Coordinates of C-alpha atoms in Angstrom, one line a residue:
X1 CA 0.0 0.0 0.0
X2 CA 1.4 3.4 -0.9
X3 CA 2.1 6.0 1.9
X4 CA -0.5 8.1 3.4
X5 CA 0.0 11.6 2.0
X6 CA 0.1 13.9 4.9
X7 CA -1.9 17.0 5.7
X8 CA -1.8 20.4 7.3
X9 CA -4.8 22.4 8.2
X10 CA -4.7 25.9 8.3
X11 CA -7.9 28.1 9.1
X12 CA -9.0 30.1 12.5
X13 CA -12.3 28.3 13.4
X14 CA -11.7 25.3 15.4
X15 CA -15.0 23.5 14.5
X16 CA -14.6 23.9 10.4
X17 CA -10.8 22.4 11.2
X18 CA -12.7 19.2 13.1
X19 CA -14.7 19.0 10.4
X20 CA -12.5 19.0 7.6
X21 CA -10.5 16.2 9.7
X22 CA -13.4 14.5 9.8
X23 CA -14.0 14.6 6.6
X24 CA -10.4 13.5 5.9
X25 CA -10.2 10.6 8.0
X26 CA -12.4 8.8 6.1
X27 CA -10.5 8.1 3.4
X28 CA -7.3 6.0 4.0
X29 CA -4.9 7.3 1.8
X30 CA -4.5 10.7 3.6
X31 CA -3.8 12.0 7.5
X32 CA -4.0 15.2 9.2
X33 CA -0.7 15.4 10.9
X34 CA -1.5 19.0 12.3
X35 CA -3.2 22.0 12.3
X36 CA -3.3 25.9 12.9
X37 CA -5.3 28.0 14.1
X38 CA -3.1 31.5 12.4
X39 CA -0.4 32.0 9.9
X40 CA 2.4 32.5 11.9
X41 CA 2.0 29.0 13.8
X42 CA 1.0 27.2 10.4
X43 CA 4.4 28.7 8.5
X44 CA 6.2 27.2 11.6
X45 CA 4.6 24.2 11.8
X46 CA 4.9 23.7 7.6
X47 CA 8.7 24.3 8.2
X48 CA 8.7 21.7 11.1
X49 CA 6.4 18.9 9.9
X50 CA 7.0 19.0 6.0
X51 CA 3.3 18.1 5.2
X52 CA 2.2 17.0 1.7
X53 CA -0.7 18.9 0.7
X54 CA -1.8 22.1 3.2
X55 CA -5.3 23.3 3.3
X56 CA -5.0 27.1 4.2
X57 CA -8.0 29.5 4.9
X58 CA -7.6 32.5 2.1
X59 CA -8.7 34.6 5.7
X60 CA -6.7 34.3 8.8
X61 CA -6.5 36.6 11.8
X62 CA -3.0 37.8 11.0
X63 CA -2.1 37.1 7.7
X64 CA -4.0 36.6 4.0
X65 CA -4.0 32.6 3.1
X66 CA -2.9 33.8 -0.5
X67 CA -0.2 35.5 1.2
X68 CA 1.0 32.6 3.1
X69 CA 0.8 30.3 0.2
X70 CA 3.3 32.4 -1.6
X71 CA 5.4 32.2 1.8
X72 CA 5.1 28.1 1.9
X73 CA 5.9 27.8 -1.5
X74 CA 9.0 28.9 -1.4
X75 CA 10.4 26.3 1.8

C-alpha cells in the first residue's frame, strides 16, 4: 500500500478544522498530521512537519492565506 500523503490544516475556526478532519479521515490514503489556528503558527509548523498537501483559509486573523501560500511555497 502506498504511503499516506500527509496534511496540514490551516484556518482560524476550530470547528470547520474538526470538520474537515473529519471529513479527511475517512479516506485511508490521507492524514492530518496537524493544524493551525493563524499564519504564523501554520508557517512554523509547515517548516517543522513537511506536510504534503496544506489546506490554508484564504482569511486568517493575521495574515492573507494567498499571502501565506506564496510564503510556503518557497520552503
Amino acid at each position: 500500500m502506498d504511503q499516506k500523503k500527509s496534511i496540514l490544516i490551516i484556518d482560524d475556526h476550530p470547528l470547520f478544522r474538526e470538520g474537515l478532519k473529519t471529513i479527511i479521515a475517512r479516506d485511508k490514503r490521507f492524514e492530518v498530521i496537524g493544524e493551525a489556528g493563524n499564519g504564523r503558527e501554520g508557517l512554523r509548523m509547515v517548516r517543522e512537519l513537511k506536510p504534503d498537501l496544506v489546506l490554508v483559509d484564504i482569511s486568517l486573523p493575521d495574515q492573507n492565506g494567498i499571502e501565506l501560500t506564496r510564503e510556503i511555497r518557497t520552503l
